[in-house]
């Protein structure tokens, strides 16, 4: 029935081995100790997949292929070397868009030259199953591409992080999605060019429409979700090509992104649907702040902070996105080292949604040479605040807000938060008293008796504290 | 391979992915995203097939462009993951204690 590409069993086996390498690459990430070995296995798997493909096909244009790979490799390696760790979310979004675009191009190439992909039926038409796979592949790829481009622009600051809300957007989105699904269905009956290219065009549009209304605070979910999509796009193309390496990889990446989205949603107590619907983090969220007039708060200086920190037995540092923005991680590590010299126990507490992508804070702290065994996740450290002398909050806000536990009207109600208020003293670095967090809600921690606000740029403030510690 | 065998591989791989990814430590979630990005560029296999084949000029050039994009991702993704992972260090015991 179906005549498919090369039936050489060694080729199929090599792809399978490549797929297993990719599984082991992810498996290695269960601990920082094994992660590098895992990454090397991933590279081996990729080399095997590429090598096998080059070996198994007659190459009509080896020179062009070599040049194409060299160009890509040069751009990739230079970017990877130069990128600042604070910019990782943008980089990942940009990379996602490339996977999406590559999937679109491959699907288009397969449509234009189906014979080369072994998906032509006996009647000279593209096989029905392949048409569905191709249609899905190009749709998911196109959504991944345009969605990731928007995510990149928002993360990179080329576009406002505020949600942009079009009137009637839900109706438009649903209509476009229905049209895409309908057209993929119709594509099995009629493989004309207009159907194929309309699916492509509509998918680009819906990717754009889906991400535009989503605000900055939800970006960790968006980045994870696009990660997932890029996987499903690869899997769809794997189905078209009957290639086990692509299918295994697609399934792995697809589940990985889906699980990360789930973890992020859970950490914000938001449902996936409400994130996708968008609009969070705009001006609508005044619920908590409204009733409260000006309340008294204490302002401290770097010297006061240094004194309190130096006297402490245990300090827990709570970093957030603000730390990344002001590049304060190196100064922060210096402060940690100084405190350790004074005999203070220093720990770091990371909320799952601190930063703009999953694990963002961990990478920044690692970059600044903070040992990873000093860094703890929310559930492992939250009970320790009560026995802690100083909680040092730097660039985080919503993730410390007790309203998430007490105030049912608050937009962040139900979100797990770090109990910084239970520490004897809270030192809270903030740019100014005016601004509120991404969720747009006031934070009661500011006004507690045991809180001292340190107003100013996070990096400068920490550097001053380091000086006073001498 | 027929459709059902392929589907079986896919479904099994989804389960493998589910369990493997839950075992990834949250501290490494950013490297996880970077590396999944790199490996999802295995789509380069399709790009290579398209650019290696004869028969359609358009298909060949689309394939070559896809090879460039996927290569950026493969080399960039693995390199940046490597760079990040090299930064994760255990506590070096004590300088002054």
GROMACS .gro file of N, CA and C in nm, chain A residues 378-462:
model
  255
  378UNK      N    1   1.031   2.691   4.664
  378UNK     CA    2   0.927   2.738   4.756
  378UNK      C    3   0.888   2.637   4.863
  379UNK      N    4   0.849   2.517   4.820
  379UNK     CA    5   0.794   2.426   4.921
  379UNK      C    6   0.899   2.375   5.018
  380UNK      N    7   1.027   2.379   4.976
  380UNK     CA    8   1.132   2.328   5.065
  380UNK      C    9   1.175   2.429   5.170
  381UNK      N   10   1.149   2.557   5.145
  381UNK     CA   11   1.206   2.657   5.235
  381UNK      C   12   1.100   2.740   5.307
  382UNK      N   13   0.975   2.731   5.261
  382UNK     CA   14   0.875   2.824   5.313
  382UNK      C   15   0.857   2.813   5.464
  383UNK      N   16   0.871   2.694   5.519
  383UNK     CA   17   0.852   2.678   5.663
  383UNK      C   18   0.968   2.739   5.742
  384UNK      N   19   1.076   2.773   5.674
  384UNK     CA   20   1.194   2.822   5.747
  384UNK      C   21   1.190   2.971   5.779
  385UNK      N   22   1.099   3.045   5.714
  385UNK     CA   23   1.098   3.189   5.736
  385UNK      C   24   1.076   3.225   5.883
  386UNK      N   25   0.994   3.144   5.951
  386UNK     CA   26   0.964   3.171   6.091
  386UNK      C   27   1.089   3.165   6.177
  387UNK      N   28   1.187   3.086   6.138
  387UNK     CA   29   1.312   3.078   6.215
  387UNK      C   30   1.423   3.160   6.152
  388UNK      N   31   1.384   3.257   6.069
  388UNK     CA   32   1.485   3.334   5.997
  388UNK      C   33   1.489   3.476   6.050
  389UNK      N   34   1.610   3.530   6.061
  389UNK     CA   35   1.622   3.665   6.116
  389UNK      C   36   1.589   3.771   6.011
  390UNK      N   37   1.643   3.753   5.890
  390UNK     CA   38   1.617   3.853   5.788
  390UNK      C   39   1.573   3.786   5.658
  391UNK      N   40   1.459   3.828   5.605
  391UNK     CA   41   1.420   3.790   5.469
  391UNK      C   42   1.456   3.909   5.380
  392UNK      N   43   1.536   3.884   5.279
  392UNK     CA   44   1.589   3.991   5.195
  392UNK      C   45   1.526   3.979   5.057
  393UNK      N   46   1.426   4.065   5.032
  393UNK     CA   47   1.350   4.054   4.907
  393UNK      C   48   1.410   4.150   4.804
  394UNK      N   49   1.451   4.098   4.692
  394UNK     CA   50   1.515   4.184   4.592
  394UNK      C   51   1.449   4.163   4.456
  395UNK      N   52   1.371   4.262   4.416
  395UNK     CA   53   1.309   4.257   4.283
  395UNK      C   54   1.191   4.163   4.271
  396UNK      N   55   1.144   4.109   4.383
  396UNK     CA   56   1.024   4.026   4.379
  396UNK      C   57   0.913   4.106   4.447
  397UNK      N   58   0.789   4.079   4.414
  397UNK     CA   59   0.680   4.148   4.482
  397UNK      C   60   0.559   4.057   4.498
  398UNK      N   61   0.490   4.029   4.389
  398UNK     CA   62   0.367   3.950   4.398
  398UNK      C   63   0.389   3.816   4.467
  399UNK      N   64   0.506   3.755   4.447
  399UNK     CA   65   0.529   3.621   4.502
  399UNK      C   66   0.548   3.623   4.653
  400UNK      N   67   0.548   3.746   4.714
  400UNK     CA   68   0.559   3.754   4.860
  400UNK      C   69   0.433   3.811   4.921
  401UNK      N   70   0.331   3.835   4.840
  401UNK     CA   71   0.214   3.909   4.886
  401UNK      C   72   0.118   3.823   4.968
  402UNK      N   73   0.102   3.854   5.096
  402UNK     CA   74   0.016   3.769   5.180
  402UNK      C   75  -0.131   3.775   5.139
  403UNK      N   76  -0.169   3.877   5.059
  403UNK     CA   77  -0.308   3.885   5.014
  403UNK      C   78  -0.349   3.758   4.939
  404UNK      N   79  -0.251   3.690   4.881
  404UNK     CA   80  -0.282   3.566   4.810
  404UNK      C   81  -0.340   3.461   4.904
  405UNK      N   82  -0.313   3.479   5.035
  405UNK     CA   83  -0.367   3.382   5.131
  405UNK      C   84  -0.491   3.434   5.201
  406UNK      N   85  -0.498   3.568   5.220
  406UNK     CA   86  -0.602   3.622   5.307
  406UNK      C   87  -0.715   3.693   5.234
  407UNK      N   88  -0.686   3.755   5.121
  407UNK     CA   89  -0.783   3.842   5.057
  407UNK      C   90  -0.848   3.776   4.938
  408UNK      N   91  -0.974   3.732   4.959
  408UNK     CA   92  -1.041   3.657   4.852
  408UNK      C   93  -1.067   3.741   4.729
  409UNK      N   94  -1.071   3.874   4.746
  409UNK     CA   95  -1.100   3.959   4.630
  409UNK      C   96  -0.976   3.987   4.547
  410UNK      N   97  -0.860   3.952   4.602
  410UNK     CA   98  -0.736   3.984   4.531
  410UNK      C   99  -0.722   3.899   4.405
  411UNK      N  100  -0.672   3.960   4.297
  411UNK     CA  101  -0.656   3.882   4.174
  411UNK      C  102  -0.555   3.769   4.187
  412UNK      N  103  -0.468   3.777   4.289
  412UNK     CA  104  -0.371   3.669   4.303
  412UNK      C  105  -0.412   3.572   4.414
  413UNK      N  106  -0.539   3.580   4.460
  413UNK     CA  107  -0.582   3.492   4.569
  413UNK      C  108  -0.562   3.345   4.532
  414UNK      N  109  -0.503   3.270   4.626
  414UNK     CA  110  -0.485   3.126   4.601
  414UNK      C  111  -0.348   3.091   4.547
  415UNK      N  112  -0.273   3.192   4.505
  415UNK     CA  113  -0.140   3.165   4.453
  415UNK      C  114  -0.047   3.131   4.570
  416UNK      N  115   0.034   3.026   4.558
  416UNK     CA  116   0.127   2.999   4.667
  416UNK      C  117   0.230   3.113   4.678
  417UNK      N  118   0.256   3.161   4.799
  417UNK     CA  119   0.351   3.272   4.814
  417UNK      C  120   0.457   3.238   4.919
  418UNK      N  121   0.568   3.308   4.911
  418UNK     CA  122   0.675   3.294   5.010
  418UNK      C  123   0.638   3.376   5.133
  419UNK      N  124   0.641   3.313   5.251
  419UNK     CA  125   0.596   3.379   5.374
  419UNK      C  126   0.703   3.469   5.433
  420UNK      N  127   0.750   3.567   5.358
  420UNK     CA  128   0.860   3.650   5.407
  420UNK      C  129   0.823   3.723   5.535
  421UNK      N  130   0.694   3.757   5.551
  421UNK     CA  131   0.648   3.832   5.667
  421UNK      C  132   0.673   3.761   5.799
  422UNK      N  133   0.692   3.630   5.795
  422UNK     CA  134   0.714   3.555   5.919
  422UNK      C  135   0.856   3.569   5.970
  423UNK      N  136   0.945   3.621   5.889
  423UNK     CA  137   1.082   3.642   5.935
  423UNK      C  138   1.083   3.756   6.037
  424UNK      N  139   1.188   3.760   6.122
  424UNK     CA  140   1.193   3.867   6.224
  424UNK      C  141   1.195   4.003   6.157
  425UNK      N  142   1.274   4.016   6.053
  425UNK     CA  143   1.281   4.142   5.980
  425UNK      C  144   1.272   4.114   5.831
  426UNK      N  145   1.200   4.201   5.761
  426UNK     CA  146   1.197   4.191   5.615
  426UNK      C  147   1.268   4.313   5.558
  427UNK      N  148   1.367   4.288   5.474
  427UNK     CA  149   1.429   4.399   5.401
  427UNK      C  150   1.378   4.388   5.259
  428UNK      N  151   1.315   4.495   5.211
  428UNK     CA  152   1.247   4.486   5.082
  428UNK      C  153   1.306   4.591   4.988
  429UNK      N  154   1.382   4.547   4.891
  429UNK     CA  155   1.437   4.642   4.794
  429UNK      C  156   1.335   4.670   4.686
  430UNK      N  157   1.309   4.797   4.661
  430UNK     CA  158   1.209   4.833   4.562
  430UNK      C  159   1.252   4.966   4.501
  431UNK      N  160   1.218   4.984   4.375
  431UNK     CA  161   1.259   5.107   4.307
  431UNK      C  162   1.195   5.230   4.371
  432UNK      N  163   1.062   5.222   4.394
  432UNK     CA  164   0.992   5.333   4.458
  432UNK      C  165   0.866   5.277   4.523
  433UNK      N  166   0.800   5.359   4.605
  433UNK     CA  167   0.679   5.309   4.670
  433UNK      C  168   0.559   5.314   4.578
  434UNK      N  169   0.570   5.386   4.469
  434UNK     CA  170   0.455   5.405   4.382
  434UNK      C  171   0.414   5.278   4.309
  435UNK      N  172   0.512   5.210   4.254
  435UNK     CA  173   0.482   5.098   4.164
  435UNK      C  174   0.421   4.980   4.235
  436UNK      N  175   0.340   4.907   4.164
  436UNK     CA  176   0.288   4.781   4.217
  436UNK      C  177   0.342   4.669   4.130
  437UNK      N  178   0.323   4.547   4.174
  437UNK     CA  179   0.375   4.432   4.099
  437UNK      C  180   0.301   4.415   3.967
  438UNK      N  181   0.338   4.312   3.895
  438UNK     CA  182   0.276   4.286   3.766
  438UNK      C  183   0.127   4.263   3.777
  439UNK      N  184   0.088   4.205   3.893
  439UNK     CA  185  -0.054   4.176   3.909
  439UNK      C  186  -0.133   4.303   3.940
  440UNK      N  187  -0.062   4.415   3.965
  440UNK     CA  188  -0.132   4.541   3.990
  440UNK      C  189  -0.193   4.550   4.128
  441UNK      N  190  -0.141   4.475   4.226
  441UNK     CA  191  -0.198   4.481   4.360
  441UNK      C  192  -0.095   4.530   4.460
  442UNK      N  193  -0.146   4.595   4.565
  442UNK     CA  194  -0.062   4.645   4.672
  442UNK      C  195  -0.017   4.526   4.757
  443UNK      N  196   0.099   4.543   4.823
  443UNK     CA  197   0.152   4.433   4.903
  443UNK      C  198   0.158   4.473   5.049
  444UNK      N  199   0.084   4.401   5.137
  444UNK     CA  200   0.079   4.435   5.280
  444UNK      C  201   0.215   4.426   5.347
  445UNK      N  202   0.305   4.349   5.289
  445UNK     CA  203   0.437   4.334   5.350
  445UNK      C  204   0.506   4.470   5.365
  446UNK      N  205   0.482   4.561   5.269
  446UNK     CA  206   0.546   4.693   5.276
  446UNK      C  207   0.519   4.765   5.408
  447UNK      N  208   0.400   4.744   5.463
  447UNK     CA  209   0.354   4.826   5.573
  447UNK      C  210   0.363   4.755   5.708
  448UNK      N  211   0.427   4.639   5.711
  448UNK     CA  212   0.436   4.567   5.837
  448UNK      C  213   0.541   4.633   5.927
  449UNK      N  214   0.522   4.614   6.059
  449UNK     CA  215   0.614   4.676   6.155
  449UNK      C  216   0.757   4.624   6.139
  450UNK      N  217   0.768   4.498   6.098
  450UNK     CA  218   0.902   4.440   6.089
  450UNK      C  219   0.964   4.455   5.949
  451UNK      N  220   0.903   4.539   5.866
  451UNK     CA  221   0.956   4.557   5.731
  451UNK      C  222   1.032   4.688   5.720
  452UNK      N  223   1.145   4.684   5.653
  452UNK     CA  224   1.217   4.806   5.623
  452UNK      C  225   1.233   4.813   5.472
  453UNK      N  226   1.183   4.924   5.414
  453UNK     CA  227   1.191   4.938   5.269
  453UNK      C  228   1.325   5.000   5.231
  454UNK      N  229   1.390   4.941   5.135
  454UNK     CA  230   1.516   4.996   5.083
  454UNK      C  231   1.486   5.044   4.942
  455UNK      N  232   1.466   5.174   4.928
  455UNK     CA  233   1.423   5.223   4.798
  455UNK      C  234   1.544   5.260   4.712
  456UNK      N  235   1.540   5.214   4.589
  456UNK     CA  236   1.649   5.247   4.496
  456UNK      C  237   1.674   5.135   4.400
  457UNK      N  238   1.772   5.153   4.315
  457UNK     CA  239   1.809   5.051   4.219
  457UNK      C  240   1.867   4.931   4.293
  458UNK      N  241   1.821   4.812   4.258
  458UNK     CA  242   1.858   4.692   4.333
  458UNK      C  243   2.010   4.673   4.337
  459UNK      N  244   2.073   4.690   4.223
  459UNK     CA  245   2.217   4.663   4.217
  459UNK      C  246   2.295   4.762   4.303
  460UNK      N  247   2.259   4.892   4.289
  460UNK     CA  248   2.330   4.996   4.366
  460UNK      C  249   2.311   4.972   4.514
  461UNK      N  250   2.187   4.941   4.552
  461UNK     CA  251   2.157   4.920   4.693
  461UNK      C  252   2.241   4.806   4.750
  462UNK      N  253   2.246   4.695   4.675
  462UNK     CA  254   2.322   4.580   4.724
  462UNK      C  255   2.470   4.615   4.733
   0.00000   0.00000   0.00000
